[in-house]
Coordinates of C-alpha atoms in Angstrom, one line a residue:
M15 CA 11.7 1.7 -25.0
T16 CA 15.8 1.1 -24.7
D17 CA 18.2 3.9 -24.2
A18 CA 20.5 4.6 -27.9
A19 CA 22.7 7.1 -26.1
A20 CA 24.0 5.2 -23.5
A21 CA 27.5 5.9 -22.8
P22 CA 30.5 3.1 -24.3
N23 CA 30.5 -0.2 -22.1
T24 CA 27.4 0.7 -20.3
P25 CA 25.1 -2.5 -20.6
R26 CA 22.0 -1.0 -22.3
R27 CA 18.5 -1.2 -20.0
A28 CA 14.9 -0.6 -20.7
R29 CA 13.5 2.7 -20.0
V30 CA 10.7 4.5 -20.2
R31 CA 9.9 8.2 -19.5
A32 CA 8.8 8.9 -15.5
P33 CA 5.4 10.2 -14.7
E34 CA 5.1 13.5 -13.0
L35 CA 4.7 13.7 -9.5
I36 CA 1.2 14.3 -8.2
G37 CA 0.1 14.1 -4.6
K38 CA -3.2 16.6 -3.6
G39 CA -1.7 16.8 -0.2
G40 CA 1.6 18.5 -1.1
W41 CA 5.2 18.5 -0.1
L42 CA 6.8 17.6 3.2
N43 CA 10.5 17.9 4.3
T44 CA 11.3 20.2 1.3
G45 CA 10.7 23.7 3.4
G46 CA 7.5 24.7 1.5
Q47 CA 9.1 24.0 -2.1
D48 CA 7.2 22.0 -4.5
Y49 CA 8.9 20.1 -6.9
T50 CA 8.5 18.4 -10.2
L51 CA 10.6 15.9 -12.2
A52 CA 12.4 18.3 -14.1
D53 CA 13.9 20.0 -10.6
L54 CA 15.1 16.9 -10.2
R55 CA 16.9 16.4 -13.3
G56 CA 20.3 15.7 -13.0
R57 CA 19.7 13.7 -9.8
I58 CA 19.1 9.9 -9.6
V59 CA 16.2 9.8 -8.0
I60 CA 14.4 6.5 -6.0
L61 CA 10.8 7.0 -5.3
D62 CA 9.5 5.2 -2.3
F63 CA 5.6 4.4 -2.8
W64 CA 5.1 3.9 1.3
T65 CA 2.3 3.7 3.4
F66 CA 2.9 4.4 7.5
C67 CA 0.3 1.5 8.4
C68 CA 2.9 -1.2 6.7
V69 CA 5.8 -2.5 8.6
N70 CA 7.7 -3.5 5.1
C71 CA 7.7 0.0 4.7
L72 CA 9.1 0.9 7.3
H73 CA 11.8 -2.2 6.8
V74 CA 12.7 -0.2 3.4
L75 CA 13.1 3.3 5.3
D76 CA 15.7 1.9 7.5
E77 CA 17.1 -0.2 4.4
L78 CA 17.6 2.9 2.6
R79 CA 19.1 4.8 5.1
E80 CA 23.1 4.0 4.4
L81 CA 22.5 4.4 0.7
E82 CA 20.8 7.8 1.3
E83 CA 23.6 8.8 3.8
R84 CA 26.4 7.4 0.9
H85 CA 24.8 8.9 -2.1
R86 CA 23.7 12.2 -0.9
D87 CA 25.0 14.5 -3.5
T88 CA 23.7 12.2 -6.4
V89 CA 20.6 10.8 -5.3
V90 CA 17.0 12.4 -4.0
I91 CA 15.5 9.5 -2.6
I92 CA 11.6 10.8 -2.2
G93 CA 8.4 8.9 -0.3
V94 CA 5.4 9.0 -2.2
H95 CA 3.1 8.0 0.7
S96 CA 0.2 5.9 -0.9
P97 CA -2.5 5.4 1.8
K98 CA -4.3 1.8 2.5
F99 CA -6.8 2.8 5.6
V100 CA -9.0 6.4 5.0
H101 CA -6.9 7.7 8.5
E102 CA -3.8 7.5 6.4
A103 CA -5.0 9.9 3.4
E104 CA -5.1 12.8 6.4
H105 CA -2.7 15.2 5.9
Q106 CA -1.5 15.9 9.6
A107 CA -1.3 11.7 9.9
V108 CA 1.3 12.1 7.1
V109 CA 3.2 15.1 8.7
D110 CA 3.1 12.7 12.1
A111 CA 4.3 9.7 10.1
V112 CA 7.5 11.6 8.8
E113 CA 8.5 12.7 12.3
R114 CA 7.3 9.4 14.4
Y115 CA 9.8 7.2 11.8
E116 CA 12.4 9.9 10.5
V117 CA 12.2 10.6 7.5
E118 CA 14.8 12.2 6.7
H119 CA 14.2 12.9 2.7
P120 CA 11.3 15.0 0.8
V121 CA 7.9 13.3 1.0
L122 CA 4.9 13.8 -1.7
D123 CA 1.3 12.9 0.1
D124 CA -0.8 11.6 -2.4
P125 CA -4.0 10.6 -0.9
E126 CA -6.1 10.0 -4.1
L127 CA -3.4 7.1 -5.2
A128 CA -2.8 9.8 -8.5
T129 CA 1.0 8.9 -8.4
W130 CA 0.7 5.4 -7.5
K131 CA -1.5 4.9 -10.3
Q132 CA 0.5 6.6 -13.3
Y133 CA 3.5 4.3 -12.3
A134 CA 1.1 1.3 -11.9
V135 CA 2.5 0.3 -8.9
R136 CA 0.7 -3.2 -7.0
A137 CA 2.1 -3.4 -3.5
W138 CA 3.7 -1.7 -0.3
P139 CA 6.8 -0.9 -0.3
T140 CA 7.7 -0.6 -3.8
L141 CA 11.2 1.5 -5.1
V142 CA 10.8 3.1 -8.6
V143 CA 14.8 4.2 -10.0
I144 CA 14.6 6.9 -12.0
D145 CA 18.2 8.1 -14.0
P146 CA 19.3 11.7 -14.3
E147 CA 17.6 12.2 -17.8
G148 CA 14.2 11.3 -16.2
Y149 CA 13.5 7.9 -17.6
V150 CA 12.4 5.1 -15.2
V151 CA 15.0 1.9 -15.2
A152 CA 14.2 -0.1 -11.8
Q153 CA 11.2 -1.1 -10.1
H154 CA 11.3 -3.0 -6.8
A155 CA 8.8 -4.3 -4.8
G156 CA 8.9 -5.6 -1.1
E157 CA 12.3 -5.7 1.0
G158 CA 16.1 -6.7 0.0
H159 CA 17.0 -4.8 -2.6
A160 CA 19.1 -2.0 -0.9
H161 CA 22.4 -3.7 -2.2
A162 CA 21.3 -4.1 -6.0
I163 CA 19.8 -0.6 -5.8
E164 CA 23.3 0.3 -4.8
T165 CA 25.1 -1.3 -7.4
L166 CA 22.3 0.2 -10.2
V167 CA 23.2 4.0 -8.8
A168 CA 26.6 3.3 -9.1
E169 CA 26.4 2.1 -12.9
L170 CA 24.3 5.1 -13.0
E171 CA 26.5 7.7 -11.5
A172 CA 29.4 6.3 -14.0
E173 CA 27.4 6.4 -16.9
H174 CA 25.8 9.6 -16.5
E175 CA 29.2 11.3 -15.3
A176 CA 30.5 10.4 -18.5
K177 CA 27.7 11.4 -20.6
G178 CA 27.8 15.0 -18.8
T179 CA 24.4 14.4 -17.6
L180 CA 25.3 14.0 -14.1
R181 CA 24.7 16.9 -11.3
R182 CA 25.8 16.8 -8.0
G183 CA 24.8 18.9 -5.0
D184 CA 22.7 18.9 -2.1
G185 CA 19.3 17.9 -2.1
P186 CA 16.1 19.1 -1.5
Y187 CA 15.3 18.0 1.8
V188 CA 15.1 20.6 4.7
P189 CA 14.2 18.9 8.0
P190 CA 11.3 20.3 10.4
E191 CA 11.3 22.2 13.0
P192 CA 11.9 20.3 16.3
V193 CA 8.9 20.2 19.0
A194 CA 9.5 19.9 23.1
T195 CA 7.1 17.6 24.4
D196 CA 8.1 15.4 27.2
L197 CA 7.5 12.2 25.1
R198 CA 7.1 11.8 21.1
F199 CA 5.2 9.5 19.6
P200 CA 5.3 7.1 22.9
G201 CA 4.2 3.1 22.0
K202 CA 3.3 1.0 24.9
A203 CA 3.0 1.4 28.6
L204 CA 3.1 -0.9 31.5
R205 CA 2.0 0.1 35.3
L206 CA 5.4 -1.2 37.5
P207 CA 4.8 -2.4 40.8
E208 CA 5.4 0.7 42.7
G209 CA 2.4 2.2 40.9
T210 CA 4.2 4.5 38.5
F211 CA 4.6 4.0 34.4
L212 CA 7.2 2.9 32.1
V213 CA 6.2 4.3 28.5
S214 CA 8.4 3.5 25.6
D215 CA 9.0 7.0 24.1
T216 CA 9.4 5.6 20.6
T217 CA 11.0 7.8 18.5
R218 CA 12.9 9.1 21.0
H219 CA 14.4 5.4 21.2
Q220 CA 13.7 5.3 25.4
L221 CA 12.0 4.1 27.9
V222 CA 10.5 7.3 30.2
E223 CA 9.3 6.3 33.9
L224 CA 6.6 8.1 34.5
A225 CA 5.1 9.1 38.2
A226 CA 1.5 7.9 39.2
D227 CA 0.0 11.0 37.8
G228 CA 1.0 9.5 34.2
E229 CA 2.7 13.0 33.6
T230 CA 5.9 14.1 35.8
V231 CA 8.9 12.3 34.6
L232 CA 11.1 10.6 36.9
R233 CA 14.1 9.5 34.6
R234 CA 14.8 8.0 31.0
I235 CA 16.4 5.1 29.8
G236 CA 18.7 5.2 27.2
S237 CA 20.6 7.5 25.4
G238 CA 18.2 8.8 22.9
E239 CA 20.3 7.7 20.1
R240 CA 19.5 4.6 17.7
G241 CA 21.6 1.6 18.8
L242 CA 21.8 -2.0 20.5
G243 CA 24.8 -1.1 22.6
P244 CA 24.0 -1.4 26.6
D245 CA 22.8 2.2 26.8
S246 CA 20.3 2.7 23.6
F247 CA 17.4 1.5 21.9
N248 CA 15.7 1.5 18.2
E249 CA 12.6 2.6 18.3
P250 CA 11.1 0.4 21.2
Q251 CA 7.7 -0.5 21.5
G252 CA 5.9 -3.0 24.2
L253 CA 6.6 -3.5 27.7
A254 CA 6.1 -6.8 29.7
L255 CA 6.7 -7.7 33.5
L256 CA 8.8 -10.8 34.0
P257 CA 8.4 -13.0 36.8
D258 CA 11.7 -11.7 38.3
G259 CA 11.1 -7.8 38.1
K260 CA 12.6 -7.2 35.0
V261 CA 10.8 -5.8 32.2
A262 CA 10.7 -7.2 28.8
V263 CA 11.4 -4.8 25.7
A264 CA 10.0 -5.0 22.3
D265 CA 13.0 -3.4 20.4
T266 CA 11.4 -3.2 17.5
V267 CA 14.1 -1.6 15.1
N268 CA 16.6 -3.7 16.5
H269 CA 14.9 -6.8 15.9
A270 CA 15.9 -8.2 19.5
I271 CA 14.0 -8.9 22.9
R272 CA 15.4 -6.9 25.9
T273 CA 15.4 -6.8 29.1
F274 CA 15.3 -3.4 31.4
D275 CA 16.2 -3.8 35.5
P276 CA 14.3 -1.3 37.2
Q277 CA 16.3 -1.5 40.3
T278 CA 19.7 -1.2 38.6
G279 CA 19.0 0.1 35.0
E280 CA 20.5 -2.5 33.5
I281 CA 19.7 -3.0 29.9
T282 CA 20.9 -7.0 28.6
T283 CA 19.5 -8.1 25.1
V284 CA 18.1 -11.6 25.7
A285 CA 16.8 -12.8 22.4
G286 CA 17.8 -11.6 18.8
T287 CA 20.9 -10.8 16.5
G288 CA 20.1 -6.9 15.3
K289 CA 19.6 -8.6 12.0
Q290 CA 16.3 -9.0 10.8
W291 CA 14.9 -12.7 10.0
W292 CA 14.5 -13.4 6.2
Q293 CA 12.9 -16.8 4.8
G294 CA 14.8 -19.4 4.9
S295 CA 16.8 -18.5 8.4
A296 CA 16.0 -20.2 11.5
T297 CA 12.9 -20.3 13.3
S298 CA 13.8 -21.9 17.2
G299 CA 17.4 -22.1 18.9
P300 CA 19.4 -20.1 21.4
A301 CA 17.8 -16.8 21.4
L302 CA 21.0 -15.1 20.8
D303 CA 21.9 -17.3 17.5
V304 CA 17.9 -16.5 16.1
D305 CA 17.1 -13.6 14.0
L306 CA 14.4 -11.6 14.7
S307 CA 11.4 -9.4 12.5
S308 CA 10.3 -6.4 14.2
P309 CA 8.7 -7.4 17.4
W310 CA 6.1 -5.1 18.1
D311 CA 4.6 -6.3 21.6
V312 CA 5.2 -8.7 24.6
A313 CA 2.9 -10.5 27.0
W314 CA 4.1 -13.1 30.0
W315 CA 1.4 -15.6 29.2
Q316 CA 1.8 -19.7 29.8
D317 CA 5.0 -19.6 31.4
R318 CA 6.5 -18.1 28.4
L319 CA 7.5 -14.4 27.1
W320 CA 4.8 -14.3 24.0
I321 CA 6.2 -12.2 21.4
A322 CA 4.1 -10.3 18.3
M323 CA 6.4 -10.0 15.8
A324 CA 4.7 -7.8 13.0
G325 CA 7.6 -7.7 10.4
V326 CA 6.6 -11.8 9.6
H327 CA 3.1 -11.9 10.8
Q328 CA 3.7 -14.4 13.3
L329 CA 3.7 -15.1 16.9
W330 CA 6.6 -16.0 18.5
T331 CA 7.9 -17.1 22.5
Y332 CA 11.0 -16.8 24.4
D333 CA 11.8 -18.8 27.5
P334 CA 14.0 -17.5 29.5
A335 CA 14.6 -20.6 31.5
T336 CA 16.1 -22.6 28.4
E337 CA 17.4 -19.0 26.7
T338 CA 15.5 -20.4 23.5
V339 CA 12.8 -18.7 20.9
E340 CA 10.6 -20.4 18.3
A341 CA 8.0 -19.1 16.2
A342 CA 4.7 -20.3 17.6
A343 CA 2.1 -19.4 15.8
G344 CA 1.3 -18.4 12.0
T345 CA 3.0 -19.1 8.6
T346 CA 4.8 -15.6 7.5
N347 CA 1.7 -15.4 5.2
E348 CA -0.3 -12.0 5.5
G349 CA -4.2 -12.8 6.1
L350 CA -6.7 -14.1 8.2
V351 CA -6.7 -17.7 8.6
D352 CA -7.7 -19.4 12.0
G353 CA -7.4 -22.7 12.8
S354 CA -3.7 -24.5 14.6
A355 CA -1.4 -21.9 15.4
A356 CA 0.9 -23.9 12.6
E357 CA -1.8 -23.2 9.7
A358 CA -3.3 -19.7 11.0
W359 CA -2.3 -16.6 9.3
F360 CA -1.6 -12.9 10.8
A361 CA -1.4 -9.4 9.5
Q362 CA 1.0 -7.3 11.7
P363 CA 0.4 -8.4 14.8
S364 CA 0.9 -5.5 16.9
G365 CA -0.6 -5.8 20.7
L366 CA -0.7 -8.8 22.9
A367 CA -2.7 -9.3 26.4
A368 CA -2.8 -12.0 28.7
A369 CA -6.0 -12.9 30.1
G370 CA -6.1 -16.7 31.6
D371 CA -6.6 -19.1 29.0
R372 CA -6.6 -16.1 26.2
L373 CA -4.1 -14.3 25.0
W374 CA -5.6 -11.7 23.2
I375 CA -3.7 -10.3 19.5
A376 CA -4.5 -6.6 17.8
D377 CA -3.9 -7.9 14.3
S378 CA -3.6 -4.7 13.0
E379 CA -3.3 -4.9 9.2
T380 CA -6.5 -7.3 9.1
S381 CA -8.2 -4.5 11.5
A382 CA -8.8 -7.4 13.6
V383 CA -9.0 -8.9 17.2
R384 CA -8.3 -12.1 17.6
W385 CA -7.1 -14.8 20.6
L386 CA -5.5 -17.5 21.0
D387 CA -6.1 -20.8 23.4
T388 CA -4.2 -22.9 25.7
G389 CA -4.9 -25.8 22.8
L390 CA -2.5 -23.1 20.3
V391 CA -5.7 -22.7 18.7
V392 CA -6.1 -19.2 16.5
H393 CA -9.8 -17.3 16.9
T394 CA -10.9 -14.1 15.5
A395 CA -13.6 -12.1 17.2
V396 CA -13.9 -9.2 15.1
G397 CA -12.7 -8.4 11.5
T398 CA -13.1 -10.3 8.5
G399 CA -9.8 -9.6 6.3
L400 CA -7.0 -7.1 4.5
F401 CA -9.4 -5.1 3.0
D402 CA -12.6 -4.1 4.9
F403 CA -12.3 -1.6 7.9
G404 CA -14.6 1.2 9.8
H405 CA -15.9 2.3 12.9
R406 CA -19.2 0.1 13.1
D407 CA -20.3 -1.2 16.8
G408 CA -23.2 -3.9 17.4
D409 CA -22.6 -7.8 16.5
A410 CA -18.7 -8.9 16.7
E411 CA -20.0 -10.8 12.7
Q412 CA -20.6 -7.0 11.0
A413 CA -18.6 -4.5 13.5
L414 CA -15.1 -2.8 11.9
L415 CA -12.3 -1.7 13.7
Q416 CA -9.4 0.6 11.8
H417 CA -5.9 -0.5 12.4
P418 CA -6.2 -1.5 16.4
L419 CA -2.3 -1.4 17.5
G420 CA -3.4 -2.3 21.0
V421 CA -5.4 -4.5 23.5
T422 CA -5.8 -4.2 27.2
A423 CA -7.8 -7.2 29.2
L424 CA -10.5 -5.8 31.5
P425 CA -11.5 -7.1 34.8
D426 CA -14.8 -8.7 33.2
G427 CA -13.3 -11.0 30.6
S428 CA -14.2 -8.6 27.9
V429 CA -11.0 -6.6 26.3
A430 CA -10.8 -2.9 25.7
V431 CA -9.1 -2.0 21.6
S432 CA -6.9 0.7 21.2
D433 CA -8.6 1.1 17.6
T434 CA -5.5 3.1 16.6
Y435 CA -6.8 4.9 13.4
N436 CA -10.6 5.5 14.4
H437 CA -9.1 7.4 17.2
A438 CA -11.0 5.5 19.8
L439 CA -11.1 3.1 22.7
R440 CA -13.7 0.1 21.8
R441 CA -14.8 -3.0 23.7
Y442 CA -15.3 -6.5 23.1
D443 CA -17.4 -8.7 25.5
P444 CA -17.3 -12.0 24.4
E445 CA -20.1 -13.3 26.9
T446 CA -22.4 -11.1 24.4
G447 CA -20.5 -11.2 21.4
Q448 CA -20.8 -7.2 21.3
V449 CA -18.4 -4.6 20.1
T450 CA -18.9 -0.9 21.8
T451 CA -17.1 2.4 21.7
L452 CA -15.8 3.5 25.2
A453 CA -14.2 6.7 24.0
T454 CA -13.9 8.5 21.1
D455 CA -11.3 12.1 19.8
L456 CA -8.7 9.9 21.1
R457 CA -5.6 10.6 18.5
E458 CA -4.0 7.5 17.6
P459 CA -4.3 5.5 20.7
S460 CA -1.4 2.6 20.8
D461 CA -2.0 1.1 24.2
A462 CA -3.9 1.0 27.2
V463 CA -3.2 0.3 30.9
L464 CA -6.0 -0.7 33.8
V465 CA -5.1 1.0 36.9
G466 CA -7.0 1.1 39.9
G467 CA -10.3 -0.7 40.6
E468 CA -8.3 -2.2 44.2
G469 CA -11.1 -2.9 47.0
S470 CA -14.5 -1.5 46.1
G471 CA -12.6 1.3 43.8
E472 CA -13.6 1.1 40.0
P473 CA -10.7 1.1 37.6
D474 CA -9.7 3.6 35.5
I475 CA -7.7 3.0 32.4
V476 CA -4.5 4.8 31.2
V477 CA -4.6 5.5 27.4
I478 CA -1.8 6.2 25.3
E479 CA -2.3 8.8 22.8
S480 CA 0.6 8.3 20.9
A481 CA 0.4 11.7 18.1
R482 CA -0.8 13.8 21.3
H483 CA 2.5 12.6 22.9
R484 CA 0.7 11.9 25.9
L485 CA -0.8 9.6 28.6
T486 CA -5.0 10.0 29.1
R487 CA -6.7 8.8 32.3
L488 CA -10.1 7.8 31.7
R489 CA -12.7 6.6 34.2
L490 CA -14.2 3.3 32.2
P491 CA -17.6 4.4 31.2
E492 CA -20.8 2.6 32.3
E493 CA -22.3 3.1 28.9
A494 CA -20.9 2.9 25.5
V495 CA -20.8 6.1 23.3
R496 CA -22.7 6.4 20.4
V497 CA -21.2 7.0 17.2
E498 CA -22.4 7.0 13.4
S499 CA -21.2 3.9 11.7
V500 CA -18.9 4.2 8.5
A501 CA -17.7 1.0 6.4
H502 CA -14.3 1.3 4.2
R503 CA -13.0 -1.0 1.8
T504 CA -8.9 0.2 0.3
Q505 CA -8.6 2.6 -2.3
R506 CA -6.9 0.6 -4.5
A507 CA -8.9 -0.6 -7.9
A508 CA -9.4 -3.5 -8.7
T509 CA -7.7 -5.4 -11.1
E510 CA -10.2 -6.3 -13.8
V511 CA -9.0 -9.9 -15.3
G512 CA -10.9 -11.9 -17.9
P513 CA -12.8 -15.1 -17.0
G514 CA -11.2 -18.8 -16.9
K515 CA -7.3 -18.6 -17.9
L516 CA -4.9 -16.3 -15.8
R517 CA -1.4 -16.0 -16.9
L518 CA 0.6 -14.9 -13.5
D519 CA 4.2 -14.0 -14.2
V520 CA 6.1 -12.6 -11.3
I521 CA 9.1 -10.6 -12.7
F522 CA 12.9 -11.3 -11.3
Q523 CA 16.1 -10.0 -12.7
A524 CA 19.0 -10.3 -10.5
P525 CA 21.1 -7.5 -9.8
A526 CA 24.1 -6.4 -12.0
G527 CA 26.8 -8.9 -10.9
Q528 CA 24.4 -11.3 -9.1
K529 CA 23.2 -14.9 -10.0
L530 CA 20.7 -16.8 -8.9
D531 CA 21.6 -18.7 -5.9
L532 CA 21.2 -22.3 -6.8
R533 CA 23.8 -24.0 -4.5
Y534 CA 21.0 -25.9 -2.4
G535 CA 18.2 -25.9 -5.1
P536 CA 15.4 -23.7 -6.5
S537 CA 16.0 -20.2 -5.0
T538 CA 13.1 -19.0 -5.9
R539 CA 9.7 -19.4 -4.3
L540 CA 5.8 -18.6 -5.2
L541 CA 2.8 -19.2 -2.9
V542 CA -0.4 -17.9 -4.6
S543 CA -4.1 -18.5 -2.6
S544 CA -7.4 -16.6 -2.8
T545 CA -9.9 -14.7 -0.8
P546 CA -12.6 -16.6 -1.0
P547 CA -10.6 -19.6 -1.8
E548 CA -13.5 -20.3 -4.3
L549 CA -12.5 -18.0 -6.6
L550 CA -9.2 -20.0 -7.7
A551 CA -10.2 -23.2 -9.5
S552 CA -6.6 -24.1 -9.8
G553 CA -3.0 -22.3 -9.5
D554 CA -3.2 -21.8 -5.8
G555 CA -0.3 -23.5 -3.8
A556 CA 3.4 -23.5 -3.1
D557 CA 5.7 -24.0 -6.2
T558 CA 9.6 -23.1 -7.4
D559 CA 8.9 -21.0 -10.8
L560 CA 7.7 -17.2 -10.6
N561 CA 5.6 -18.2 -13.5
R562 CA 2.0 -19.6 -13.2
D563 CA -1.6 -20.4 -14.9
L564 CA -4.0 -20.0 -12.5
V565 CA -7.9 -20.5 -13.4
L566 CA -10.3 -18.4 -12.4
A567 CA -13.3 -20.4 -11.2
D568 CA -16.8 -20.2 -12.7
G569 CA -19.7 -17.9 -10.7
V570 CA -17.3 -16.1 -8.6
T571 CA -16.8 -12.3 -9.9
E572 CA -14.1 -10.7 -7.5
G573 CA -11.9 -11.5 -5.0
V574 CA -7.9 -11.4 -3.8
L575 CA -5.3 -13.0 -5.3
H576 CA -2.8 -13.3 -2.2
V577 CA 0.8 -13.5 -4.0
S578 CA 4.1 -14.4 -1.9
A579 CA 7.2 -14.3 -4.1
M580 CA 10.6 -14.8 -3.0
A581 CA 14.4 -14.9 -4.8
A582 CA 17.9 -15.2 -3.5
S583 CA 20.6 -13.7 -5.5
C584 CA 24.9 -13.9 -4.6
D585 CA 27.4 -12.6 -6.2
D586 CA 28.5 -14.1 -9.7
D587 CA 32.3 -14.2 -9.9
P588 CA 34.0 -17.6 -9.3
A589 CA 37.1 -16.0 -7.6
I590 CA 35.1 -14.8 -4.7
E591 CA 35.2 -17.7 -2.2
Y592 CA 32.5 -16.9 0.3
P593 CA 29.6 -14.8 -2.3
A594 CA 27.4 -12.6 -1.1
C595 CA 24.1 -13.2 -1.2
H596 CA 20.7 -11.5 -0.8
V597 CA 17.1 -12.3 0.1
H598 CA 14.7 -10.4 -2.2
Q599 CA 10.8 -11.2 -1.0
Q600 CA 7.0 -9.6 -1.1
D601 CA 3.9 -10.0 -0.9
W602 CA 0.6 -8.9 -3.1
G603 CA -3.0 -8.4 -2.0
V604 CA -4.2 -8.5 -5.6
P605 CA -8.0 -7.0 -5.9
V606 CA -9.5 -8.7 -8.8
R607 CA -12.9 -8.4 -10.5
V608 CA -13.7 -10.6 -13.1
V609 CA -15.0 -9.1 -16.1
D610 CA -15.6 -10.1 -20.2
G611 CA -12.6 -8.2 -21.8
G612 CA -10.2 -8.1 -18.4
T613 CA -6.7 -8.9 -18.8
D614 CA -5.3 -12.5 -19.2
R615 CA -2.1 -11.9 -17.7
L616 CA -1.0 -10.0 -14.2
A617 CA 2.5 -9.0 -14.2
L618 CA 4.3 -8.3 -10.5
V619 CA 7.6 -6.8 -10.5
L620 CA 9.5 -8.1 -7.7
A621 CA 12.7 -6.7 -9.5
G622 CA 13.6 -5.2 -12.8
M623 CA 11.4 -4.3 -15.8
D624 CA 8.0 -6.1 -17.2
E625 CA 9.3 -5.6 -20.6
A626 CA 6.4 -8.1 -21.7
G627 CA 4.2 -5.6 -20.6
G628 CA 6.0 -2.3 -22.1
E629 CA 6.8 -1.2 -18.8

């Protein structure tokens, strides 16, 4: 459908009527007011389909902050929270996440994915732009689209100002009342040599030192304002004690590694530029010259600082002796693949623990516990992939976790797992191959620290209950807690596809005023694989064309297609000597079911509209 009433000199663009906004969980950040699209008529509406487990969604929240501020009188951003995990469908968990990540726009809680389905969304994050007359005019999946949307917003403002259909004014956002607590959604903790605790107070952008009781605040480090200056952090997470007595800090949203000196109080940036890493950026070099991407945890192991680089599904290292960083494990593809570090796949690694010849890893999006050996080979202890999760004890091969964020090495060689979305502390024992539950009723535990155990004393474990804003001390139990086993799969419905040939079309339309960047060769990349690998008879692998014919193998009736796409575009004006360029990228995991009569075309929108498919 096209706009037949466009203002003069305004380019025609495809439009479809925007479906209504429906969410059983209701509205947040509106002061209790519910909204329909009719209430928002006259404003440019940007729907941000997100879920709070997704680091790429968190990147987009940060990308949109400046646009939201600059166009506050014409643009209304609405977060449509669309859960992957069972825990994310809990209303209170969404309330917590909105505060945790400082979401300053209305959010529709859609636990049953009703609006997700109405808009035919296939991936987190996805952005949909609705014009002031209530028509969808663009869709963007993944990251890197803020510039394109900024350009489109300016066009829509001019077009609808001229038509008289733009309505300026205050938006519907109503901030929640602040809550006074000593900590606010703390992320990770470290026990300092003096016996005190250093905690990353993530939502307040600070570090906090607590007394040995885990409650008394001794000092706060950082101004509490977002920033990369000598007195600021931006949602810090992981902490690790370095050999020189300083503490390494994963300064997550600053995309940097900082150090904090407990003696002098000095904060220093040692790695990262403050900019997010994109495909094509350097993966090694002088630490202060290389971009990073959402470092979530750090651990000192094998004479290096290891970094859980959640934003690109990799492990990196920082060497203080040479002041260099390098990618050490993972391909940047999201999934669960073991083997050599160079070929392994991770999915938002978010917790690290060094234990002799093993580096334990909490691989959150695959609900897995994994480990790296000294020969740089990756192994999986618990977990099967992106879409299976739950709370089930027993043999590790069939045990289930739900989005764990932390791992803690225990004295007997086993590992405690902060099983975040199950609100539990779990244990994996490599000797027996068993998974047990140590404690339940822990609200979103994100890390744990072992304390005591010196001499003949039994050790305790201090757990960060992130959503209860506190540290909780537990005696390590001799016997496991019995829990009822539950298993889940993602709520997303599988796409029904026909047997044999399947046409894959990744839709990308360069933003207005830009063109594909062909100066150094092809500017697009498409990588396709499947779980199980036997699902595809042909069509997997990497190429530069965004369109591809896949062939589904006979005898395999269901699985997941993993599609990773990237496109680079630059200013299309020969008068500009140094054109600005932008990278657009997204990873899709598309559950499919092979049935007679299923579709023979799979369209994934990276940017633009799928006009061939009627969108």
